CSV table of C-alpha atoms in Angstrom, one decimal:
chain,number,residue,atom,x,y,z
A,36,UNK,CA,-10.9,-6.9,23.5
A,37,UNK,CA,-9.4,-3.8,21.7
A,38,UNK,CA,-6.3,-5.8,20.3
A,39,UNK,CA,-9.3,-6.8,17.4
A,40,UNK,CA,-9.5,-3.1,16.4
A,41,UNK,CA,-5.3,-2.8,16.2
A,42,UNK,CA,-3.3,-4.5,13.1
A,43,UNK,CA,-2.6,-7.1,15.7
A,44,UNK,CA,-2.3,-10.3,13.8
A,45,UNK,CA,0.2,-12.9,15.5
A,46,UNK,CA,-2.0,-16.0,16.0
A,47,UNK,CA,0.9,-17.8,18.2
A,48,UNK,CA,1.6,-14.9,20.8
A,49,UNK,CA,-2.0,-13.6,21.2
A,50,UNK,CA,-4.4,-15.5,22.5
A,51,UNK,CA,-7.4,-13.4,21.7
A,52,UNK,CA,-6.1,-13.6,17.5
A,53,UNK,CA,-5.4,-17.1,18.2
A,54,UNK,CA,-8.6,-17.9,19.8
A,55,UNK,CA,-9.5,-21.2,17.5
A,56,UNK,CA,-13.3,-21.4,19.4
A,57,UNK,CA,-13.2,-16.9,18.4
A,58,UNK,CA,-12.3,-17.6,15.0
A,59,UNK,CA,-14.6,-20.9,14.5
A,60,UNK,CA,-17.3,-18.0,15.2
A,61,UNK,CA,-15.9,-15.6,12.7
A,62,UNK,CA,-13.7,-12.9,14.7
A,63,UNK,CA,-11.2,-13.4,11.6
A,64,UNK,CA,-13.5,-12.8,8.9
A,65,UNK,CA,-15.4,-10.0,10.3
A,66,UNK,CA,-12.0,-8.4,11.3
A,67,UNK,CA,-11.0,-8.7,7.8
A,68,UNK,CA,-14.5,-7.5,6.4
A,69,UNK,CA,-14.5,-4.1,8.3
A,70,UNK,CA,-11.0,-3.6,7.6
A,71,UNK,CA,-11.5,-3.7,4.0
A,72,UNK,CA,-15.1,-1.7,4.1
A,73,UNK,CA,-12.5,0.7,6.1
A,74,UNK,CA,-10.5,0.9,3.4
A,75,UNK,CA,-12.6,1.0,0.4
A,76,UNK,CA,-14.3,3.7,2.4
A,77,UNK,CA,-11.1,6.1,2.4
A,78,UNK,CA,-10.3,5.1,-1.1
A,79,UNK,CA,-12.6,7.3,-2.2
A,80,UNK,CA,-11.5,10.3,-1.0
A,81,UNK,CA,-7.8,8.9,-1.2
A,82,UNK,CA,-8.5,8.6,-4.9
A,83,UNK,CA,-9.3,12.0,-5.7
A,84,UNK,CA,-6.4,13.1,-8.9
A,85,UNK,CA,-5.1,9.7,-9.9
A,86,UNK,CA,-5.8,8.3,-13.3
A,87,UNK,CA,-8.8,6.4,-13.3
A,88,UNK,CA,-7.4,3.8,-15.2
A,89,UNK,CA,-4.6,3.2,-12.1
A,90,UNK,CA,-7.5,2.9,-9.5
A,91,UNK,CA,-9.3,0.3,-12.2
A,92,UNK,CA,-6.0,-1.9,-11.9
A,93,UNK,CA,-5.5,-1.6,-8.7
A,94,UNK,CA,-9.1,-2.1,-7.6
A,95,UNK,CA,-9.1,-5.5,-9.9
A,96,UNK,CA,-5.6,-7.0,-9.8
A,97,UNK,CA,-4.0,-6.0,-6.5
A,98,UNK,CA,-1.0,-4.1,-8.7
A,99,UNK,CA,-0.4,-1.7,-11.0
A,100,UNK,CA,2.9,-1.8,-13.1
A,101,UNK,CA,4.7,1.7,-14.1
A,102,UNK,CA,7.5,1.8,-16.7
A,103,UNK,CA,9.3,4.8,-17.3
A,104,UNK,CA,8.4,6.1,-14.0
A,105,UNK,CA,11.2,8.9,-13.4
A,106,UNK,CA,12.4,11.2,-16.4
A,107,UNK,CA,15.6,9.3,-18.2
A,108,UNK,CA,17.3,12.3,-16.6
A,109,UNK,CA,15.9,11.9,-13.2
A,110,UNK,CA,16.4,8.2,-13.2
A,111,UNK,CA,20.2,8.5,-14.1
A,112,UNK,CA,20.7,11.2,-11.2
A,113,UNK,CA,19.1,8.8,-8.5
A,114,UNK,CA,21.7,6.0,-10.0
A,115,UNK,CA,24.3,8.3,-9.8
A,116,UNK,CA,23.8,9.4,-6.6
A,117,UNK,CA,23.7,6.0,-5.5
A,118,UNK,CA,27.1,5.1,-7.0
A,119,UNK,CA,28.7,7.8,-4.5
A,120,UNK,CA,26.4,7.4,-1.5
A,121,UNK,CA,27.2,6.6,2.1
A,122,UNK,CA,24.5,5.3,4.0
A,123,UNK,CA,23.8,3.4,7.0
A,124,UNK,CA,22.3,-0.1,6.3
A,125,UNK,CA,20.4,-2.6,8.1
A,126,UNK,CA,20.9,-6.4,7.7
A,127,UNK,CA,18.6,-9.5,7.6
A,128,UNK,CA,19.5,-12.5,6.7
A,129,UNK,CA,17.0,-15.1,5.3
A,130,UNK,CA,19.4,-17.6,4.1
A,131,UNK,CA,20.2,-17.9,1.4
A,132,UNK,CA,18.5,-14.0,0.9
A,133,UNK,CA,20.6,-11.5,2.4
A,134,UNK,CA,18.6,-8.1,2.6
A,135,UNK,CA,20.4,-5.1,3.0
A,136,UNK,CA,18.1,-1.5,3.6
A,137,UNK,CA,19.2,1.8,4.2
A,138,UNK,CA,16.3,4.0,5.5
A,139,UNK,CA,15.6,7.4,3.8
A,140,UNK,CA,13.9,10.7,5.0
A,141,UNK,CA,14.3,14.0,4.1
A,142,UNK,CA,16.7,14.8,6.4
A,143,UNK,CA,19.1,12.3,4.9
A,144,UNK,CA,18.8,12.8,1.6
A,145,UNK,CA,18.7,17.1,1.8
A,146,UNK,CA,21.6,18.5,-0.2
A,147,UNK,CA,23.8,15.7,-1.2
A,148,UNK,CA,21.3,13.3,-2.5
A,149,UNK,CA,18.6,15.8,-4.5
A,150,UNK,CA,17.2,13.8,-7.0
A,151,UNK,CA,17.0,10.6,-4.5
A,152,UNK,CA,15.0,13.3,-2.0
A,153,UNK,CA,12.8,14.4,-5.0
A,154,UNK,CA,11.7,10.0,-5.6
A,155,UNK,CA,10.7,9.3,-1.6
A,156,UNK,CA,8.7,12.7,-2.2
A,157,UNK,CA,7.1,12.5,-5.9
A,158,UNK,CA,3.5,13.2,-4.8
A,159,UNK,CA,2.1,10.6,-8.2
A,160,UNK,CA,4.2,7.5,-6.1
A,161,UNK,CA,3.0,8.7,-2.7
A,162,UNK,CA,-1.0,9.1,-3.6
A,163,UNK,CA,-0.8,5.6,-5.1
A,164,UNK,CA,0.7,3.9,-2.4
A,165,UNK,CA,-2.0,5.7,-0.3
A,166,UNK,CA,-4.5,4.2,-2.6
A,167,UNK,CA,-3.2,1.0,-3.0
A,168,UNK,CA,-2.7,0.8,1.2
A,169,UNK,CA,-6.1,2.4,1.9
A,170,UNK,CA,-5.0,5.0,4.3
A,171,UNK,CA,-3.4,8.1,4.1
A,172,UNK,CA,0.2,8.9,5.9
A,173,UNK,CA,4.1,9.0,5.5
A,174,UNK,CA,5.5,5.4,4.1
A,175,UNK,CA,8.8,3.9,4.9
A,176,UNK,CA,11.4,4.7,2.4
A,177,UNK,CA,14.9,2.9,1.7
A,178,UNK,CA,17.4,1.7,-0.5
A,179,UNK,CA,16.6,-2.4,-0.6
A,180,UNK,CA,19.6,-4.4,-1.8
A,181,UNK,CA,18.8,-8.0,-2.2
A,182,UNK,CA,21.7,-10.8,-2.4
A,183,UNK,CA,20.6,-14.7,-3.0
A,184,UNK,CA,22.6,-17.7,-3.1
A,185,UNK,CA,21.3,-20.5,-5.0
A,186,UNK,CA,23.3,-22.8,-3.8
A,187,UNK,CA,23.3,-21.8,-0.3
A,188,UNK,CA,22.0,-23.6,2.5
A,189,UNK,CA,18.8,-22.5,4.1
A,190,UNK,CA,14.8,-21.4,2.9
A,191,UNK,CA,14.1,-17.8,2.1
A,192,UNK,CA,10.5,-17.9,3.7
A,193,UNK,CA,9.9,-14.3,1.4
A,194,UNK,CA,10.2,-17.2,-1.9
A,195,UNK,CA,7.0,-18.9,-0.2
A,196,UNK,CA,3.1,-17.7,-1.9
A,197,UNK,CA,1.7,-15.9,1.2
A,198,UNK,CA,-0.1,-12.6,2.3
A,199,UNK,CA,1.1,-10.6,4.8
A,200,UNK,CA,-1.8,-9.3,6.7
A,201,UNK,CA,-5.3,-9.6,7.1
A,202,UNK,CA,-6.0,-6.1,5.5
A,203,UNK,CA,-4.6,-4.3,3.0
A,204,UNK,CA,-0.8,-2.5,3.1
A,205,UNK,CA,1.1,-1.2,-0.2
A,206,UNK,CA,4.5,-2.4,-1.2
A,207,UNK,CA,6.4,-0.3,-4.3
A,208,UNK,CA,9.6,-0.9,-5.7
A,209,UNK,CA,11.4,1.4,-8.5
A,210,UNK,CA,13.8,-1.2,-10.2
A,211,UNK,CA,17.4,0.8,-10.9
A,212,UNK,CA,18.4,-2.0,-13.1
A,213,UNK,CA,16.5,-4.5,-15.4
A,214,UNK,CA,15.5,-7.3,-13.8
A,215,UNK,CA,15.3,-10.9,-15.5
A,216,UNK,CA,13.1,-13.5,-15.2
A,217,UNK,CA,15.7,-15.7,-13.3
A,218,UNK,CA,16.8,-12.7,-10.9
A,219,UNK,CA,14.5,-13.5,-8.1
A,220,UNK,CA,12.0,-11.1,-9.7
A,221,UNK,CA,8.6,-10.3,-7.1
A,222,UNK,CA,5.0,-12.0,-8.0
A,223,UNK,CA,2.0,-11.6,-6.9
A,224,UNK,CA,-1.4,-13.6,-7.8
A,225,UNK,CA,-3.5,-11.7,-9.6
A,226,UNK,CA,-6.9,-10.5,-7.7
A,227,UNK,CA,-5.6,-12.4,-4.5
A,228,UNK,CA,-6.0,-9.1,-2.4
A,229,UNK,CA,-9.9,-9.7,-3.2
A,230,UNK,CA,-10.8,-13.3,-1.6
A,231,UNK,CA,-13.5,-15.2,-3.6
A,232,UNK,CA,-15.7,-17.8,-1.6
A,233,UNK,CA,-13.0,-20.6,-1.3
A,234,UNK,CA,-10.2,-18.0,-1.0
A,235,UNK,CA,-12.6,-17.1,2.1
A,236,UNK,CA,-12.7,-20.7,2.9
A,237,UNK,CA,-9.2,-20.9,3.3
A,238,UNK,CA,-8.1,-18.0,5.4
A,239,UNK,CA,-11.3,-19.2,7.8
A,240,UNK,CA,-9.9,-22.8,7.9
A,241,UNK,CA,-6.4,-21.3,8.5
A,242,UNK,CA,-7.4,-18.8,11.4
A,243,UNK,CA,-8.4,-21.8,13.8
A,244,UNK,CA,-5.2,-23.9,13.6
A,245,UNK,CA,-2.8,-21.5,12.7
A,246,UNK,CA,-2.0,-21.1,16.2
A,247,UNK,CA,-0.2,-24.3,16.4
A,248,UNK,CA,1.2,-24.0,13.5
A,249,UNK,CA,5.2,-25.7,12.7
A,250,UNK,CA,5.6,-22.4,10.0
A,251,UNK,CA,6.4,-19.2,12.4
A,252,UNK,CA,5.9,-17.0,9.5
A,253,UNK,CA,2.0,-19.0,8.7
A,254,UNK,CA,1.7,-18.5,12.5
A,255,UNK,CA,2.4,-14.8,12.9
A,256,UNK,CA,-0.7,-14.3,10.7
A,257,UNK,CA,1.6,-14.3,7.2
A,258,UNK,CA,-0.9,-17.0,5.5
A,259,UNK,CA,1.3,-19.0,3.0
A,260,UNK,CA,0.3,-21.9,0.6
A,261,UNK,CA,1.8,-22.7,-2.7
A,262,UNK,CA,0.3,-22.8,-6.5
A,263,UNK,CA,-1.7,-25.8,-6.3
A,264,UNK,CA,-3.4,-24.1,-3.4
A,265,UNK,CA,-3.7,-20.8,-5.4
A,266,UNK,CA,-5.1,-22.6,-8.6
A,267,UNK,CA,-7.6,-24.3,-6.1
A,268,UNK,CA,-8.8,-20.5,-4.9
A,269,UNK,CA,-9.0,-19.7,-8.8
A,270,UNK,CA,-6.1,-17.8,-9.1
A,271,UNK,CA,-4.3,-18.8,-12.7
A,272,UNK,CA,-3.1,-15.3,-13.7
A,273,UNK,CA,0.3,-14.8,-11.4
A,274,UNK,CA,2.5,-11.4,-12.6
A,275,UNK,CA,6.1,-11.7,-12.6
A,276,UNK,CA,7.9,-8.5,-12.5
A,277,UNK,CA,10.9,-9.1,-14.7
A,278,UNK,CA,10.9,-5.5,-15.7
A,279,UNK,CA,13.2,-3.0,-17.6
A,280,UNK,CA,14.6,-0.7,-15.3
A,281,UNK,CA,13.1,2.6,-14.1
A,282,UNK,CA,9.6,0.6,-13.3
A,283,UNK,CA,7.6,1.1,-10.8
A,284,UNK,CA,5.5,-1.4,-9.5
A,285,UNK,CA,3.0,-1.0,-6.6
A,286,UNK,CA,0.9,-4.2,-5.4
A,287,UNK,CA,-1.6,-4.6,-2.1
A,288,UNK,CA,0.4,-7.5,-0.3
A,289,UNK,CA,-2.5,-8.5,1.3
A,290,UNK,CA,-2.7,-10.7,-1.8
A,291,UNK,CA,-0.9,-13.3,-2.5
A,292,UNK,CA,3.0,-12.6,-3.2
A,293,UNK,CA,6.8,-14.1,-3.9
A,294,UNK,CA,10.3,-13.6,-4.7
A,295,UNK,CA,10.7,-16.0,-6.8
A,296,UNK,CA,13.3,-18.4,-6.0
A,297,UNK,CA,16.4,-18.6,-8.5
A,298,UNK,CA,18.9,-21.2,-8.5
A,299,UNK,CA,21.6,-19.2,-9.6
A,300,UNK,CA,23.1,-16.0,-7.2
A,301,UNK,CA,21.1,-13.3,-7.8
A,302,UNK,CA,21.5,-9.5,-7.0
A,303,UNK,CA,18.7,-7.2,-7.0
A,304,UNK,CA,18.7,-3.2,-6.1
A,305,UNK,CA,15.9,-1.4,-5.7
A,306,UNK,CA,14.1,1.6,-3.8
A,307,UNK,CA,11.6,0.1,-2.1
A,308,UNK,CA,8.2,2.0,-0.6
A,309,UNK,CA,5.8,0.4,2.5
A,310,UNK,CA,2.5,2.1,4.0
A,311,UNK,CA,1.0,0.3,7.0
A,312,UNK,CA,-1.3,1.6,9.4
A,313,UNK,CA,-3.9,0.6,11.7
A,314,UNK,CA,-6.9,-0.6,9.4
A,315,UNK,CA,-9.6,0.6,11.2
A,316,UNK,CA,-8.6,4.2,12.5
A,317,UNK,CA,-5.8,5.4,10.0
A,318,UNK,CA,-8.4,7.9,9.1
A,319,UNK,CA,-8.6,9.1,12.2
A,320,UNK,CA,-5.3,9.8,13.2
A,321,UNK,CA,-1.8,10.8,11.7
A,322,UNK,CA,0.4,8.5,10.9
A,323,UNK,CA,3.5,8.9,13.2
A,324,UNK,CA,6.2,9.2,10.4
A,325,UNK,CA,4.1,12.4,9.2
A,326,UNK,CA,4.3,14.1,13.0
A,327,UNK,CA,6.1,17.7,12.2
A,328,UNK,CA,9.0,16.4,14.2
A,329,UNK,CA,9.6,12.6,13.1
A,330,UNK,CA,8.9,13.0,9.3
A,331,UNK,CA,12.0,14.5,8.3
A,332,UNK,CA,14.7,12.5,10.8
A,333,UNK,CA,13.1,9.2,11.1
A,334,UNK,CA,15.5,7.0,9.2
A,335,UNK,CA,18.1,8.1,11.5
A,336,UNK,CA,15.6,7.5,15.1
A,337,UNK,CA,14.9,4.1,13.3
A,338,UNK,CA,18.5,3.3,12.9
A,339,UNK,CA,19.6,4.1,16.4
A,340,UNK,CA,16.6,1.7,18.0
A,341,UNK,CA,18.0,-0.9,15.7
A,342,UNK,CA,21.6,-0.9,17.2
A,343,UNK,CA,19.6,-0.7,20.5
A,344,UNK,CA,17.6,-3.8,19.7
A,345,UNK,CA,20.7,-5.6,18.9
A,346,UNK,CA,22.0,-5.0,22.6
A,347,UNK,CA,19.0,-6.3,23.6
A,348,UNK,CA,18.8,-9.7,21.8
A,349,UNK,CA,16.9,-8.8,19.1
A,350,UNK,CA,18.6,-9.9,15.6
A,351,UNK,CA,15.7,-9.4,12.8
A,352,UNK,CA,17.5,-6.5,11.5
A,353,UNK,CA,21.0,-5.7,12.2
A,354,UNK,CA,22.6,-2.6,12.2
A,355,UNK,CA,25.6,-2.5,9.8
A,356,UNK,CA,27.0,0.7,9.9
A,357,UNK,CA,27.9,3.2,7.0
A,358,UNK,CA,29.2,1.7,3.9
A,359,UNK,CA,29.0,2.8,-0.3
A,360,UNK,CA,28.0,0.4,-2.7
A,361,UNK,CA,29.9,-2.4,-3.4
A,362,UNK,CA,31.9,-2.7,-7.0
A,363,UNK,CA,29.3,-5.3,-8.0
A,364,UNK,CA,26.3,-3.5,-7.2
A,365,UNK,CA,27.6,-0.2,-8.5
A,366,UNK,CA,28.2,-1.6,-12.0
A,367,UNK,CA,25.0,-3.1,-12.2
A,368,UNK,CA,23.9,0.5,-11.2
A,369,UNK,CA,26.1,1.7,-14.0
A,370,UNK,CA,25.0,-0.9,-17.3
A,371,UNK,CA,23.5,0.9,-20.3
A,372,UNK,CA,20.1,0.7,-20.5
């Protein structure tokens, strides 16, 4: 019975989270409840030095948006260091999304790539992702290169409204180019990482029969429904970030969240941020990416279990060896702001 005090949330291969008669008696719900009480608990130490008017927005919409994050200067180093980088990059394909990420620690970035090494360490971006996850500890860092084909075949299940856990996690992305309204830009409903009494409703409704249900990603315990459903749990204000360049935006994907789907091929480049831990004893423990030994070299150890999981089967992510920018991504790394 200790899988309900881990992150565990995959309703279809667990039959303890998938318990239908458990979670007709609440085991969902109360999981949820003391994972957020955890939470709100280390928030407060957590929150000790940011601005008070960052906690306010996080605390009440699930997001906070950050424009003109990096110095001009800065923000043209970490583009230009881009343009000229080799890195090794992971693949997943979500057709018609094709993700591309290449992992960064410190050990990858020291001495060629400065001013990237300075970003995946700026100590304002790392105590708000902390905030916004509710826990302390190293996040994943990466360049996140994002390719979409309207018109190909397929459903990107990321363009679906949906949460991704049961308790709260921080997603950031700094933007290196402006992003449009029609670019596949993320949303996220606002409040939605706070459920009201029918948003309550829902996710209890959803616990007992997600289980069985057809959607794999709805089953793994990555609740989706669409806008009528989010009207219906009062949520009418819905952010788009079609941003100007050099913003920052950090959100609590527990709450409801999109790309938005664009009919039109779309590229998007970004350095993306993700802190998730066990909900209930991340203050207990270190997180394993800040272990003296794995906090610096990571990204590499990550990369290598990736071209094992490959020989084993595994395809979610696959290893694509080193490559530079491509001549499309690197001019839209290269516009005039």
């Amino acid at each position: 019975m200790f899988i309900f005090l881990t992150s565990a949330k995959n309703f279809r291969t667990n039959r303890w989270i998938g318990s239908p008669t458990l979670n007709r008696l609440g085991v969902y719900g109360a999981r949820k409840r003391l994972a957020d009480w955890c939470a709100q608990a280390r928030r407060i130490f957590i929150g000790w030095g940011l601005p008070a008017q960052r906690k306010q927005a996080l605390d009440t919409q699930g997001y906070v948006m950050l424009p003109h994050f990096l110095s001009q200067a800065d923000f043209d180093q970490v583009r230009q260091e881009l343009c000229a980088a080799a890195l090794p990059f992971i693949e997943m394909c979500q057709s018609p999304a094709l993700t591309h990420r290449a992992n960064l620690d410190s050990h990858t970035c020291a001495g060629r790539y400065p001013a990237l090494g300075r970003l995946i360490a700026h100590p304002e971006l790392l105590r708000s992702l902390r905030y916004a996850a509710g826990c302390s500890g190293t996040p994943i860092a990466a360049l996140q290169i994002i390719r979409s084909d309207g018109a190909a075949q397929g459903h990107d299940p990321q363009t679906d409204w949906h949460s991704d856990t049961f308790h709260s996690l921080a997603k950031a992305w700094l933007f290196l180019h402006d992003v449009g309204a029609q670019q596949g830009p993320f949303a996220y409903a606002t409040g939605s990482h706070r459920p009201g009494a029918i948003h309550q409703q829902f996710n209890h409704a959803q616990s007992m029969s997600a289980a069985s249900s057809a959607n794999m990603m709805h089953s793994s315990g990555s609740f989706r429904t669409d806008e009528a459903g989010l009207q219906a749990m009062g949520y009418q204000d819905l952010f788009l970030a079609a941003v100007p360049g050099n913003t920052l935006v950090i959100a609590d994907t527990s709450g409801f969240h999109r790309r938005t789907p664009s009919p039109a091929p779309t590229l998007r480049i970004e350095v993306y941020f993700t802190l998730r831990r066990n909900p209930f004893f991340a203050g207990l423990v270190p997180s394993v990416l800040s272990l003296p030994l794995v906090r610096s070299r990571w990204a590499g150890w990550a990369y290598r279990y990736y071209e094992y999981a490959l020989a084993k089967g595994k395809h979610d992510w696959v290893p694509r060896g080193i490559r530079k920018l491509q001549d499309d991504e690197r001019s839209l790394l290269r516009t005039p702001r």
